[in-house]
Tab-separated table of C-alpha atoms in Angstrom:
chain	number	residue	atom	x	y	z
G	1	MET	CA	-63.198	55.263	-0.667
G	2	PRO	CA	-63.910	59.073	-0.648
G	3	SER	CA	-63.570	61.377	-2.829
G	4	PRO	CA	-59.716	63.057	-2.357
G	5	ALA	CA	-60.580	66.955	-2.212
G	6	LEU	CA	-59.086	69.022	-5.021
G	7	ASP	CA	-56.939	71.119	-3.118
G	8	ASN	CA	-55.296	68.319	-1.755
G	9	GLU	CA	-52.622	66.144	-3.477
G	10	PRO	CA	-53.244	63.817	-6.182
G	11	GLN	CA	-53.920	60.025	-5.199
G	12	HIS	CA	-51.876	57.408	-6.877
G	13	THR	CA	-52.211	53.525	-6.509
G	14	THR	CA	-48.373	52.967	-9.101
G	15	GLN	CA	-45.504	54.080	-8.248
G	16	PRO	CA	-43.394	56.916	-10.000
G	17	PRO	CA	-40.305	55.639	-11.778
G	18	ALA	CA	-36.886	56.342	-10.392
G	19	HIS	CA	-34.792	59.680	-11.595
G	20	THR	CA	-38.093	61.820	-12.060
G	21	PRO	CA	-38.735	65.612	-12.012
G	22	PRO	CA	-40.045	66.686	-8.780
G	23	GLY	CA	-43.411	65.804	-7.949
G	24	PRO	CA	-46.642	68.004	-8.077
G	25	SER	CA	-47.495	70.809	-5.999
G	26	LYS	CA	-49.452	69.348	-2.386
G	27	THR	CA	-51.475	73.259	-2.593
G	28	ALA	CA	-54.649	74.045	-4.258
G	29	LEU	CA	-53.400	76.143	-6.620
G	30	GLY	CA	-50.849	73.601	-7.726
G	31	ALA	CA	-53.571	71.166	-8.434
G	32	TRP	CA	-56.102	73.550	-10.476
G	33	ILE	CA	-52.581	74.027	-13.025
G	34	ALA	CA	-51.536	70.544	-13.455
G	35	LEU	CA	-55.104	70.384	-14.506
G	36	LEU	CA	-55.185	73.399	-16.897
G	37	VAL	CA	-52.166	71.993	-18.054
G	38	LEU	CA	-53.279	68.830	-18.842
G	39	LEU	CA	-55.849	70.308	-20.758
G	40	GLY	CA	-54.172	73.038	-22.336
G	41	ALA	CA	-52.028	70.346	-24.517
G	42	GLU	CA	-55.598	68.817	-25.204
G	43	LEU	CA	-56.229	72.208	-26.047
G	44	MET	CA	-53.234	72.831	-28.842
G	45	ASP	CA	-53.976	69.374	-30.383
G	46	MET	CA	-57.521	70.035	-31.143
G	47	LEU	CA	-56.502	73.423	-31.960
G	48	ASP	CA	-53.955	71.880	-34.691
G	49	GLN	CA	-56.232	69.770	-36.479
G	50	SER	CA	-58.594	72.314	-37.763
G	51	VAL	CA	-56.884	75.701	-37.267
G	52	VAL	CA	-55.034	74.993	-40.819
G	53	LEU	CA	-57.924	75.023	-42.020
G	54	THR	CA	-59.266	78.240	-42.963
G	55	ALA	CA	-55.402	78.998	-43.692
G	56	LEU	CA	-55.239	76.437	-46.689
G	57	PRO	CA	-55.430	78.685	-49.676
G	58	ALA	CA	-52.765	81.226	-48.194
G	59	ILE	CA	-50.505	78.127	-47.544
G	60	GLN	CA	-51.120	76.901	-51.188
G	61	GLU	CA	-50.294	80.570	-52.693
G	62	SER	CA	-47.384	81.593	-50.690
G	63	THR	CA	-45.521	77.737	-50.744
G	64	GLY	CA	-46.650	76.736	-54.256
G	65	ALA	CA	-48.368	72.948	-52.510
G	66	GLY	CA	-50.507	71.229	-55.257
G	67	PRO	CA	-53.549	69.230	-54.091
G	68	ALA	CA	-51.829	66.440	-53.055
G	69	ALA	CA	-49.984	68.286	-50.501
G	70	VAL	CA	-52.632	70.529	-49.169
G	71	GLN	CA	-54.715	67.176	-48.822
G	72	TRP	CA	-51.516	65.982	-47.409
G	73	LEU	CA	-51.103	68.428	-44.506
G	74	THR	CA	-54.316	66.734	-42.346
G	75	THR	CA	-54.077	63.797	-43.347
G	76	GLY	CA	-50.151	64.067	-42.358
G	77	TYR	CA	-50.890	65.325	-39.022
G	78	SER	CA	-53.658	62.550	-38.165
G	79	LEU	CA	-52.550	59.547	-39.868
G	80	PRO	CA	-49.327	59.354	-37.529
G	81	VAL	CA	-51.732	60.537	-34.794
G	82	ALA	CA	-54.161	57.576	-35.236
G	83	VAL	CA	-51.037	54.732	-35.740
G	84	GLY	CA	-49.335	55.687	-33.101
G	85	LEU	CA	-51.811	56.604	-29.890
G	86	VAL	CA	-52.038	53.153	-28.793
G	87	THR	CA	-48.402	52.941	-28.256
G	88	GLY	CA	-47.752	56.181	-26.834
G	89	GLY	CA	-50.468	55.146	-24.390
G	90	ARG	CA	-48.948	52.130	-23.434
G	91	LEU	CA	-44.989	53.887	-23.179
G	92	GLY	CA	-46.983	56.243	-20.773
G	93	ASP	CA	-47.760	52.997	-18.554
G	94	LEU	CA	-44.607	51.825	-18.672
G	95	TYR	CA	-41.713	55.000	-18.459
G	96	GLY	CA	-43.987	57.507	-16.614
G	97	ARG	CA	-47.209	59.480	-18.055
G	98	ARG	CA	-45.860	62.672	-17.103
G	99	ARG	CA	-42.232	61.903	-19.081
G	100	MET	CA	-43.866	60.888	-22.133
G	101	LEU	CA	-46.531	63.876	-22.025
G	102	LEU	CA	-43.404	65.991	-21.976
G	103	VAL	CA	-41.219	64.447	-24.342
G	104	GLY	CA	-44.245	64.853	-26.564
G	105	THR	CA	-44.673	68.484	-26.078
G	106	ILE	CA	-40.941	69.378	-26.999
G	107	VAL	CA	-41.483	67.291	-29.985
G	108	PHE	CA	-44.765	68.873	-31.218
G	109	THR	CA	-43.462	72.707	-29.895
G	110	ALA	CA	-40.355	71.669	-32.251
G	111	ALA	CA	-42.075	70.411	-35.060
G	112	SER	CA	-44.517	73.685	-35.139
G	113	LEU	CA	-41.491	76.325	-35.427
G	114	LEU	CA	-39.951	74.090	-37.871
G	115	CYS	CA	-43.611	74.252	-39.211
G	116	GLY	CA	-43.867	78.216	-39.318
G	117	LEU	CA	-40.310	78.506	-40.736
G	118	ALA	CA	-40.871	76.328	-43.743
G	119	THR	CA	-40.368	77.727	-47.164
G	120	GLY	CA	-42.208	74.749	-49.270
G	121	PRO	CA	-44.901	71.936	-48.948
G	122	GLY	CA	-42.011	69.170	-48.549
G	123	VAL	CA	-40.978	70.417	-45.039
G	124	LEU	CA	-44.235	71.765	-44.460
G	125	VAL	CA	-46.205	68.128	-44.387
G	126	GLY	CA	-42.925	66.710	-43.173
G	127	ALA	CA	-43.193	69.136	-39.985
G	128	ARG	CA	-47.180	68.332	-39.690
G	129	MET	CA	-46.286	64.514	-39.684
G	130	LEU	CA	-43.645	64.925	-36.836
G	131	GLN	CA	-46.528	66.894	-34.944
G	132	GLY	CA	-48.832	63.728	-35.186
G	133	VAL	CA	-46.114	61.823	-33.945
G	134	ALA	CA	-45.639	64.258	-30.709
G	135	VAL	CA	-49.713	64.458	-30.325
G	136	ALA	CA	-49.805	60.177	-30.140
G	137	LEU	CA	-46.963	60.690	-27.298
G	138	MET	CA	-48.589	63.520	-25.391
G	139	ILE	CA	-52.929	62.923	-25.904
G	140	PRO	CA	-53.097	59.438	-23.880
G	141	GLN	CA	-50.965	60.756	-20.879
G	142	VAL	CA	-53.668	63.525	-20.238
G	143	LEU	CA	-57.072	60.966	-20.340
G	144	ALA	CA	-54.884	58.561	-18.564
G	145	THR	CA	-53.475	61.258	-15.649
G	146	LEU	CA	-57.001	62.383	-15.338
G	147	HIS	CA	-58.115	59.026	-14.802
G	148	VAL	CA	-55.098	58.075	-12.146
G	149	THR	CA	-55.089	61.861	-10.789
G	150	PHE	CA	-58.688	62.459	-9.590
G	151	GLU	CA	-61.668	60.553	-7.605
G	152	GLY	CA	-65.337	60.729	-7.080
G	153	GLN	CA	-66.720	64.261	-8.161
G	154	ASN	CA	-63.657	66.168	-8.903
G	155	ARG	CA	-62.808	63.612	-11.489
G	156	SER	CA	-66.466	64.376	-12.793
G	157	LYS	CA	-65.621	68.239	-13.217
G	158	ALA	CA	-62.119	67.392	-14.744
G	159	PHE	CA	-63.658	65.234	-17.429
G	160	GLY	CA	-66.096	67.476	-17.432
G	161	LEU	CA	-64.134	70.223	-18.276
G	162	TYR	CA	-61.975	67.664	-20.503
G	163	GLY	CA	-65.227	67.794	-22.817
G	164	ALA	CA	-65.848	71.462	-23.077
G	165	VAL	CA	-61.699	72.377	-24.216
G	166	LEU	CA	-62.987	70.089	-26.809
G	167	SER	CA	-65.643	72.141	-27.680
G	168	LEU	CA	-63.925	74.855	-27.049
G	169	ALA	CA	-61.203	74.433	-29.473
G	170	ASN	CA	-63.930	72.989	-32.454
G	171	VAL	CA	-65.001	77.017	-31.877
G	172	LEU	CA	-61.488	78.840	-31.879
G	173	GLY	CA	-60.099	76.662	-33.830
G	174	PRO	CA	-61.331	77.779	-37.723
G	175	VAL	CA	-61.539	81.480	-36.055
G	176	LEU	CA	-58.488	81.761	-34.944
G	177	GLY	CA	-56.289	80.228	-38.187
G	178	GLY	CA	-58.734	82.645	-40.504
G	179	LEU	CA	-57.922	85.659	-37.865
G	180	LEU	CA	-54.376	84.999	-37.742
G	181	THR	CA	-53.984	84.443	-41.424
G	182	GLU	CA	-55.852	87.866	-42.143
G	183	ALA	CA	-54.049	89.461	-39.876
G	184	ASP	CA	-50.847	89.187	-41.473
G	185	LEU	CA	-49.073	89.420	-38.430
G	186	PHE	CA	-45.273	91.030	-39.062
G	187	GLY	CA	-45.879	89.967	-42.851
G	188	LEU	CA	-45.789	86.557	-41.785
G	189	SER	CA	-49.042	85.700	-43.019
G	190	TRP	CA	-50.627	81.876	-42.425
G	191	ARG	CA	-47.213	81.164	-40.100
G	192	PRO	CA	-48.303	82.422	-37.109
G	193	ILE	CA	-50.984	79.369	-36.573
G	194	PHE	CA	-48.251	77.252	-35.899
G	195	LEU	CA	-45.813	79.486	-34.181
G	196	VAL	CA	-48.601	80.218	-31.447
G	197	ASN	CA	-47.704	77.006	-30.591
G	198	VAL	CA	-44.193	77.489	-29.515
G	199	PRO	CA	-44.406	80.324	-26.238
G	200	VAL	CA	-48.349	77.918	-25.063
G	201	GLY	CA	-45.839	75.009	-25.190
G	202	LEU	CA	-42.967	76.250	-23.560
G	203	VAL	CA	-46.059	77.317	-21.104
G	204	VAL	CA	-46.765	73.624	-20.515
G	205	LEU	CA	-43.179	72.063	-20.306
G	206	LEU	CA	-42.431	74.113	-17.883
G	207	LEU	CA	-45.870	74.281	-15.443
G	208	GLY	CA	-45.748	70.198	-16.720
G	209	ARG	CA	-42.649	69.184	-15.632
G	210	ARG	CA	-43.501	71.343	-12.278
G	211	PHE	CA	-46.635	70.433	-10.998
G	212	VAL	CA	-48.418	67.635	-13.068
G	213	PRO	CA	-47.503	64.178	-11.108
G	214	GLU	CA	-46.210	60.979	-12.600
G	215	SER	CA	-47.314	57.730	-12.661
G	216	THR	CA	-46.507	54.645	-13.793
G	217	VAL	CA	-46.612	50.860	-13.055
G	218	LYS	CA	-44.659	48.948	-10.548
G	219	LYS	CA	-42.231	47.463	-12.663
G	220	ALA	CA	-41.896	49.085	-15.751
G	221	ASP	CA	-41.538	46.006	-18.236
G	222	ARG	CA	-40.014	46.424	-22.015
G	223	LEU	CA	-42.478	48.100	-24.556
G	224	ASP	CA	-43.637	44.796	-27.173
G	225	LEU	CA	-42.189	45.807	-30.300
G	226	THR	CA	-44.036	43.900	-32.548
G	227	GLY	CA	-46.870	44.596	-31.109
G	228	MET	CA	-46.272	48.049	-32.106
G	229	LEU	CA	-45.333	47.110	-35.589
G	230	LEU	CA	-48.455	45.228	-36.018
G	231	SER	CA	-50.673	47.730	-34.617
G	232	ALA	CA	-49.381	50.399	-36.899
G	233	LEU	CA	-49.414	48.431	-39.540
G	234	ALA	CA	-52.791	47.456	-38.902
G	235	ILE	CA	-53.813	51.090	-39.000
G	236	VAL	CA	-51.999	52.301	-41.823
G	237	LEU	CA	-54.106	49.758	-43.829
G	238	ILE	CA	-57.679	50.457	-42.537
G	239	VAL	CA	-57.106	53.852	-42.063
G	240	PHE	CA	-55.453	55.516	-44.799
G	241	PRO	CA	-57.573	53.680	-47.967
G	242	LEU	CA	-60.880	54.580	-45.540
G	243	SER	CA	-59.324	58.715	-45.890
G	244	GLU	CA	-58.509	58.889	-49.379
G	245	GLY	CA	-60.422	56.169	-50.548
G	246	HIS	CA	-63.019	58.174	-52.157
G	247	LEU	CA	-60.705	61.159	-53.250
G	248	HIS	CA	-60.210	58.306	-55.986
G	249	HIS	CA	-63.297	56.877	-56.438
G	250	TRP	CA	-62.379	53.561	-54.631
G	251	PRO	CA	-59.831	51.666	-56.609
G	252	LEU	CA	-58.502	48.308	-56.474
G	253	TRP	CA	-55.520	49.321	-54.141
G	254	CYS	CA	-58.433	50.538	-51.382
G	255	PHE	CA	-60.096	47.208	-51.265
G	256	VAL	CA	-56.514	44.818	-51.269
G	257	MET	CA	-55.387	47.897	-48.504
G	258	LEU	CA	-58.120	47.126	-46.282
G	259	ALA	CA	-57.911	42.837	-46.533
G	260	THR	CA	-54.162	43.721	-45.557
G	261	GLY	CA	-54.874	45.258	-42.465
G	262	LEU	CA	-58.176	43.361	-41.090
G	263	LEU	CA	-55.095	40.303	-41.409
G	264	ALA	CA	-52.448	42.575	-39.536
G	265	LEU	CA	-55.253	43.238	-37.267
G	266	GLY	CA	-56.103	39.296	-36.505
G	267	ALA	CA	-52.140	38.644	-36.357
G	268	PHE	CA	-51.941	41.801	-33.935
G	269	LEU	CA	-54.699	40.029	-31.780
G	270	ARG	CA	-53.649	36.693	-31.922
G	271	HIS	CA	-49.680	37.807	-30.911
G	272	GLN	CA	-52.005	40.488	-28.077
G	273	GLN	CA	-53.309	37.242	-26.507
G	274	ARG	CA	-49.844	35.001	-26.650
G	275	LYS	CA	-48.619	37.902	-24.490
G	276	GLN	CA	-51.207	38.710	-21.911
G	277	ASN	CA	-48.624	37.897	-19.435
G	278	ASN	CA	-45.353	39.236	-20.600
G	279	ALA	CA	-46.296	42.791	-21.042
G	280	PRO	CA	-48.632	43.258	-23.932
G	281	LEU	CA	-48.865	46.372	-25.964
G	282	VAL	CA	-52.681	46.244	-25.355
G	283	PRO	CA	-54.218	44.284	-22.309
G	284	LEU	CA	-57.818	42.001	-23.750
G	285	SER	CA	-58.432	42.169	-20.223
G	286	LEU	CA	-60.008	45.727	-20.736
G	287	PHE	CA	-62.673	44.485	-23.272
G	288	ARG	CA	-63.914	42.216	-20.448
G	289	GLY	CA	-65.277	45.500	-18.554
G	290	ARG	CA	-68.653	46.019	-20.337
G	291	GLN	CA	-67.877	50.058	-19.525
G	292	PHE	CA	-64.992	50.017	-21.745
G	293	SER	CA	-66.209	47.911	-24.664
G	294	GLY	CA	-69.579	49.466	-24.764
G	295	GLY	CA	-68.194	52.789	-23.964
G	296	THR	CA	-65.316	52.823	-26.472
G	297	VAL	CA	-67.446	51.150	-29.235
G	298	ALA	CA	-69.998	54.798	-28.462
G	299	GLN	CA	-66.549	56.386	-29.199
G	300	LEU	CA	-66.379	54.999	-32.479
G	301	ILE	CA	-69.786	55.688	-33.368
G	302	HIS	CA	-69.152	59.126	-32.024
G	303	GLY	CA	-66.314	59.556	-34.583
G	304	LEU	CA	-68.616	58.286	-37.039
G	305	LEU	CA	-71.143	60.607	-36.663
G	306	CYS	CA	-68.396	63.584	-36.987
G	307	GLY	CA	-66.934	62.254	-39.920
G	308	LEU	CA	-70.339	61.344	-41.571
G	309	PHE	CA	-71.844	65.233	-40.182
G	310	PHE	CA	-69.416	68.044	-40.669
G	311	MET	CA	-68.192	67.591	-44.298
G	312	THR	CA	-71.601	67.140	-45.073
G	313	TRP	CA	-72.964	69.699	-43.282
G	314	THR	CA	-70.345	72.832	-44.952
G	315	LEU	CA	-71.468	71.135	-48.568
G	316	TYR	CA	-75.343	71.644	-47.850
G	317	LEU	CA	-74.653	75.400	-46.076
G	318	GLN	CA	-72.618	76.061	-48.948
G	319	ARG	CA	-73.984	74.591	-52.391
G	320	GLY	CA	-77.334	74.053	-50.746
G	321	LEU	CA	-78.314	77.101	-49.024
G	322	GLY	CA	-76.116	79.261	-51.117
G	323	MET	CA	-74.369	80.641	-47.894
G	324	SER	CA	-70.905	82.551	-48.085
G	325	PRO	CA	-67.800	80.679	-46.263
G	326	PHE	CA	-68.070	82.915	-43.171
G	327	HIS	CA	-71.661	82.471	-42.868
G	328	ALA	CA	-71.181	78.601	-43.061
G	329	ALA	CA	-68.550	79.392	-40.350
G	330	LEU	CA	-70.989	80.828	-38.268
G	331	ALA	CA	-73.218	77.594	-38.440
G	332	PHE	CA	-70.369	75.763	-36.753
G	333	VAL	CA	-70.308	77.890	-34.343
G	334	LEU	CA	-73.821	77.994	-33.413
G	335	LEU	CA	-73.028	74.395	-32.968
G	336	SER	CA	-69.977	74.371	-31.101
G	337	LEU	CA	-71.322	77.150	-28.780
G	338	GLY	CA	-74.109	74.620	-27.957
G	339	GLU	CA	-71.697	72.162	-27.289
G	340	LEU	CA	-69.853	74.543	-25.102
G	341	ALA	CA	-72.865	74.909	-22.705
G	342	GLY	CA	-73.598	71.246	-23.047
G	343	ALA	CA	-70.025	70.929	-21.803
G	344	THR	CA	-70.537	73.283	-19.171
G	345	LEU	CA	-73.496	71.511	-17.279
G	346	ALA	CA	-71.704	67.984	-17.765
G	347	ALA	CA	-68.701	69.449	-15.551
G	348	LYS	CA	-70.946	70.957	-13.171
G	349	SER	CA	-72.524	67.973	-12.172
G	350	GLY	CA	-69.956	66.227	-10.715
G	351	GLY	CA	-70.677	63.163	-11.947
G	352	ARG	CA	-74.365	62.598	-10.226
G	353	PHE	CA	-75.960	61.574	-13.092
G	354	ALA	CA	-73.886	59.016	-13.904
G	355	ARG	CA	-74.263	57.394	-17.770
G	356	ARG	CA	-78.004	58.963	-17.501
G	357	LEU	CA	-76.420	62.296	-18.354
G	358	PRO	CA	-74.805	61.242	-21.696
G	359	GLN	CA	-77.355	59.625	-22.869
G	360	ALA	CA	-80.082	62.423	-22.135
G	361	GLY	CA	-77.267	64.371	-24.117
G	362	ALA	CA	-77.675	61.524	-26.936
G	363	LEU	CA	-81.668	61.816	-27.075
G	364	ILE	CA	-81.401	65.522	-26.713
G	365	ALA	CA	-78.999	65.557	-30.044
G	366	ALA	CA	-81.222	63.196	-31.997
G	367	ALA	CA	-84.344	65.015	-31.210
G	368	SER	CA	-82.967	68.171	-32.378
G	369	THR	CA	-81.145	66.266	-35.577
G	370	ALA	CA	-84.463	64.799	-36.614
G	371	ALA	CA	-86.014	68.559	-36.437
G	372	TYR	CA	-83.660	70.126	-38.136
G	373	GLY	CA	-84.201	66.667	-40.864
G	374	LEU	CA	-88.143	68.100	-41.062
G	375	GLN	CA	-86.991	71.792	-41.189
G	376	ALA	CA	-84.721	71.384	-44.042
G	377	ALA	CA	-87.580	69.079	-45.722
G	378	GLU	CA	-89.547	72.033	-45.443
G	379	GLY	CA	-87.775	75.087	-45.674
G	380	GLN	CA	-85.547	73.917	-48.500
G	381	ALA	CA	-83.945	76.769	-50.235
G	382	ASP	CA	-85.554	79.508	-47.897
G	383	LEU	CA	-83.634	77.625	-44.537
G	384	THR	CA	-81.738	80.365	-43.239
G	385	LEU	CA	-79.245	80.919	-40.851
G	386	LEU	CA	-81.570	82.358	-37.868
G	387	ALA	CA	-84.724	79.493	-38.461
G	388	MET	CA	-81.959	76.811	-37.976
G	389	THR	CA	-80.364	78.294	-34.573
G	390	ALA	CA	-82.803	76.620	-32.477
G	391	PRO	CA	-82.141	72.823	-33.710
G	392	VAL	CA	-78.523	73.303	-34.010
G	393	VAL	CA	-77.837	74.499	-30.892
G	394	LEU	CA	-79.644	72.057	-29.289
G	395	THR	CA	-77.906	69.618	-31.315
G	396	GLY	CA	-74.345	70.684	-30.056
G	397	PHE	CA	-75.775	70.940	-26.402
G	398	GLY	CA	-76.866	67.712	-26.515
G	399	LEU	CA	-73.285	66.412	-27.817
G	400	GLY	CA	-71.527	68.363	-25.203
G	401	MET	CA	-73.466	66.290	-22.779
G	402	VAL	CA	-71.708	63.395	-23.967
G	403	SER	CA	-67.576	63.642	-24.930
G	404	GLY	CA	-66.610	64.127	-21.128
G	405	PRO	CA	-68.832	62.225	-19.553
G	406	LEU	CA	-68.557	59.528	-22.413
G	407	ALA	CA	-64.766	59.241	-21.104
G	408	ASP	CA	-64.784	58.979	-17.339
G	409	LEU	CA	-67.174	56.649	-17.274
G	410	SER	CA	-65.433	53.988	-20.036
G	411	LEU	CA	-62.478	54.410	-18.037
G	412	ALA	CA	-63.650	54.471	-14.911
G	413	ARG	CA	-62.692	51.144	-14.111
G	414	VAL	CA	-59.672	50.703	-15.690
G	415	PRO	CA	-56.708	49.733	-13.490
G	416	HIS	CA	-54.703	52.028	-13.326
G	417	GLU	CA	-51.478	50.101	-14.136
G	418	ASN	CA	-53.617	49.855	-17.673
G	419	ALA	CA	-54.670	53.778	-18.183
G	420	GLY	CA	-52.412	54.644	-20.834
G	421	ALA	CA	-53.105	51.725	-23.120
G	422	ALA	CA	-56.835	51.902	-22.023
G	423	SER	CA	-56.748	56.081	-23.345
G	424	GLY	CA	-54.685	55.149	-26.336
G	425	LEU	CA	-57.329	53.073	-27.404
G	426	PHE	CA	-60.064	55.132	-26.364
G	427	ASN	CA	-58.728	57.638	-28.663
G	428	THR	CA	-57.985	55.091	-31.737
G	429	ALA	CA	-61.828	54.826	-31.517
G	430	ILE	CA	-62.800	58.735	-32.716
G	431	HIS	CA	-60.039	58.923	-35.054
G	432	LEU	CA	-60.891	55.355	-36.281
G	433	GLY	CA	-64.554	56.641	-36.233
G	434	ILE	CA	-63.903	59.743	-38.497
G	435	ALA	CA	-61.910	58.099	-41.070
G	436	LEU	CA	-64.760	55.412	-41.494
G	437	GLY	CA	-67.627	58.202	-40.970
G	438	THR	CA	-65.984	59.996	-44.272
G	439	ALA	CA	-65.858	57.236	-46.021
G	440	LEU	CA	-69.395	56.546	-45.597
G	441	THR	CA	-70.135	60.342	-46.940
G	442	ALA	CA	-69.363	57.923	-50.431
G	443	LEU	CA	-72.467	56.188	-49.966
G	444	VAL	CA	-74.505	58.262	-48.149
G	445	PHE	CA	-74.037	61.748	-49.513
G	446	PHE	CA	-71.786	61.614	-53.142
G	447	ALA	CA	-74.648	58.597	-53.853
G	448	THR	CA	-76.802	61.035	-54.256
G	449	THR	CA	-75.218	64.220	-55.396
G	450	GLY	CA	-72.783	62.715	-57.842
G	451	GLY	CA	-70.398	65.855	-57.022
G	452	SER	CA	-72.580	68.196	-58.477
G	453	PRO	CA	-73.318	71.669	-56.903
G	454	ASP	CA	-76.571	71.958	-57.916
G	455	ALA	CA	-78.610	73.120	-54.658
G	456	GLY	CA	-81.086	70.600	-54.852
G	457	LEU	CA	-79.000	67.839	-54.723
G	458	ASN	CA	-76.582	68.926	-52.329
G	459	ARG	CA	-80.436	69.749	-50.159
G	460	ASP	CA	-81.727	66.385	-50.398
G	461	ALA	CA	-78.474	64.316	-49.980
G	462	PHE	CA	-77.530	66.290	-46.590
G	463	ILE	CA	-81.753	65.277	-45.551
G	464	ILE	CA	-80.444	61.697	-46.003
G	465	VAL	CA	-77.121	62.366	-43.890
G	466	LEU	CA	-79.744	64.053	-41.151
G	467	TRP	CA	-81.521	60.466	-40.828
G	468	TRP	CA	-77.957	58.862	-40.898
G	469	ALA	CA	-77.147	61.556	-37.871
G	470	GLY	CA	-80.190	60.267	-35.621
G	471	SER	CA	-80.069	56.570	-36.307
G	472	LEU	CA	-76.541	56.721	-34.651
G	473	LEU	CA	-76.928	58.837	-32.098
G	474	THR	CA	-79.679	56.472	-31.328
G	475	LEU	CA	-77.475	53.681	-31.590
G	476	MET	CA	-74.573	55.258	-29.546
G	477	TRP	CA	-77.319	56.089	-26.466
G	478	ALA	CA	-77.753	52.219	-26.706
G	479	LEU	CA	-74.025	51.629	-25.893
G	480	MET	CA	-74.313	53.632	-23.350
G	481	PHE	CA	-76.497	51.077	-21.049
G	482	PHE	CA	-73.148	49.446	-20.744
G	483	LEU	CA	-71.794	52.317	-18.323
G	484	PRO	CA	-72.115	52.533	-14.759
G	485	LYS	CA	-75.177	53.572	-13.763
G	486	HIS	CA	-74.358	55.091	-10.573
G	487	THR	CA	-71.231	56.321	-9.516
G	488	LYS	CA	-69.382	54.616	-6.310
G	489	LYS	CA	-70.176	57.879	-3.722
G	490	GLN	CA	-73.812	57.208	-5.404
G	491	ALA	CA	-72.870	53.251	-5.073
G	492	GLY	CA	-71.997	54.045	-1.586
């Protein structure tokens, strides 16, 4: 099938539900606005995951939040996201992806306003959790709508821009949080980091209603409530102890929760198997496609890499090399600029290289990580930000070549009626991977440092992390052999 031009009306194989708002514009401008709205929704989510980090000291000072409340400002956001992504994706399949995107945007905007007005830690944590619930509704609709809307080179460009947005958010999040807090606009201190979402959310809402195409399955069956409850229970029981266990030195209750979570997961899978012909929450037939199965596992490994690397890199830069927080932030900017360059290359490629592009990115990142490990081992305490620029930027460049194409190729052959469920599963994989990677730091990094601020111990531990990172990137490269070798156009 020839690829539709981006300036044509997006194509759908699914039927819109009754009583939906007007459809998208048929102009070139309308198509681009629809894409920008979807990417804007994704950007809001990614920014709010990291923008709070640089504002935590100011938040703690003004609200009197204790260590537990400060920790829940991040956990309270990420846990509802991980729990709700699969259900949010399925709701989009059944009741309309644009509809769920707009509902999620309304809730997210209101929750952001509540965050900005909060005077105590309890309200702030509760509002952050509400933001997480909203994101679980919004984000699966982004990938699902991209999947059912664009084809051919336009699809690859759209997913490439999606990867670029993820990379851009990595740069903007901590920087925006620091700048807005430091600026103290109107004497509001940290509050603008949340209040800025209000006008952005209103723009996404208004333009999304007008320009984003609606899509859903032909027959909207009822939601599998039993499956929804079992999946939520399983994810909470698995993700929560993985996220919190290392902070409490892995008490017995963590392992009890993990074991119970695995039992709940088994019960969920058995329930889904029985429901396969009766509107399951997760169509298990998705996993028969090797490209979706392999791509989702690669996404899980990607999350594991992020969870393991970024926390330990921060400790290495500041404790191991004695950098200030500002100079450590510059190192993250270097990595993210490399990611942005790699994602831009992926977007411009138009899918011509299929799986070869993300595989090349994984190999570049693996080689650069190995070079960084050798440099860290030789330079030790004398390693400077300037000296590490090349391996850091190249590592980011390789990672930037992975994100967009991995999502594109993993979802490429998913039936449109299951696009939301597949998108929810794919997004859940990276969140679960981050939790696993965070837990792995206890074995890979803290087992060496023992929590000590000693510079030598932190340098030695991070060098071990780099070899783990190289191994994970090599595993990602191998898993990408399950992705399509050619695009449809190439396969002709």
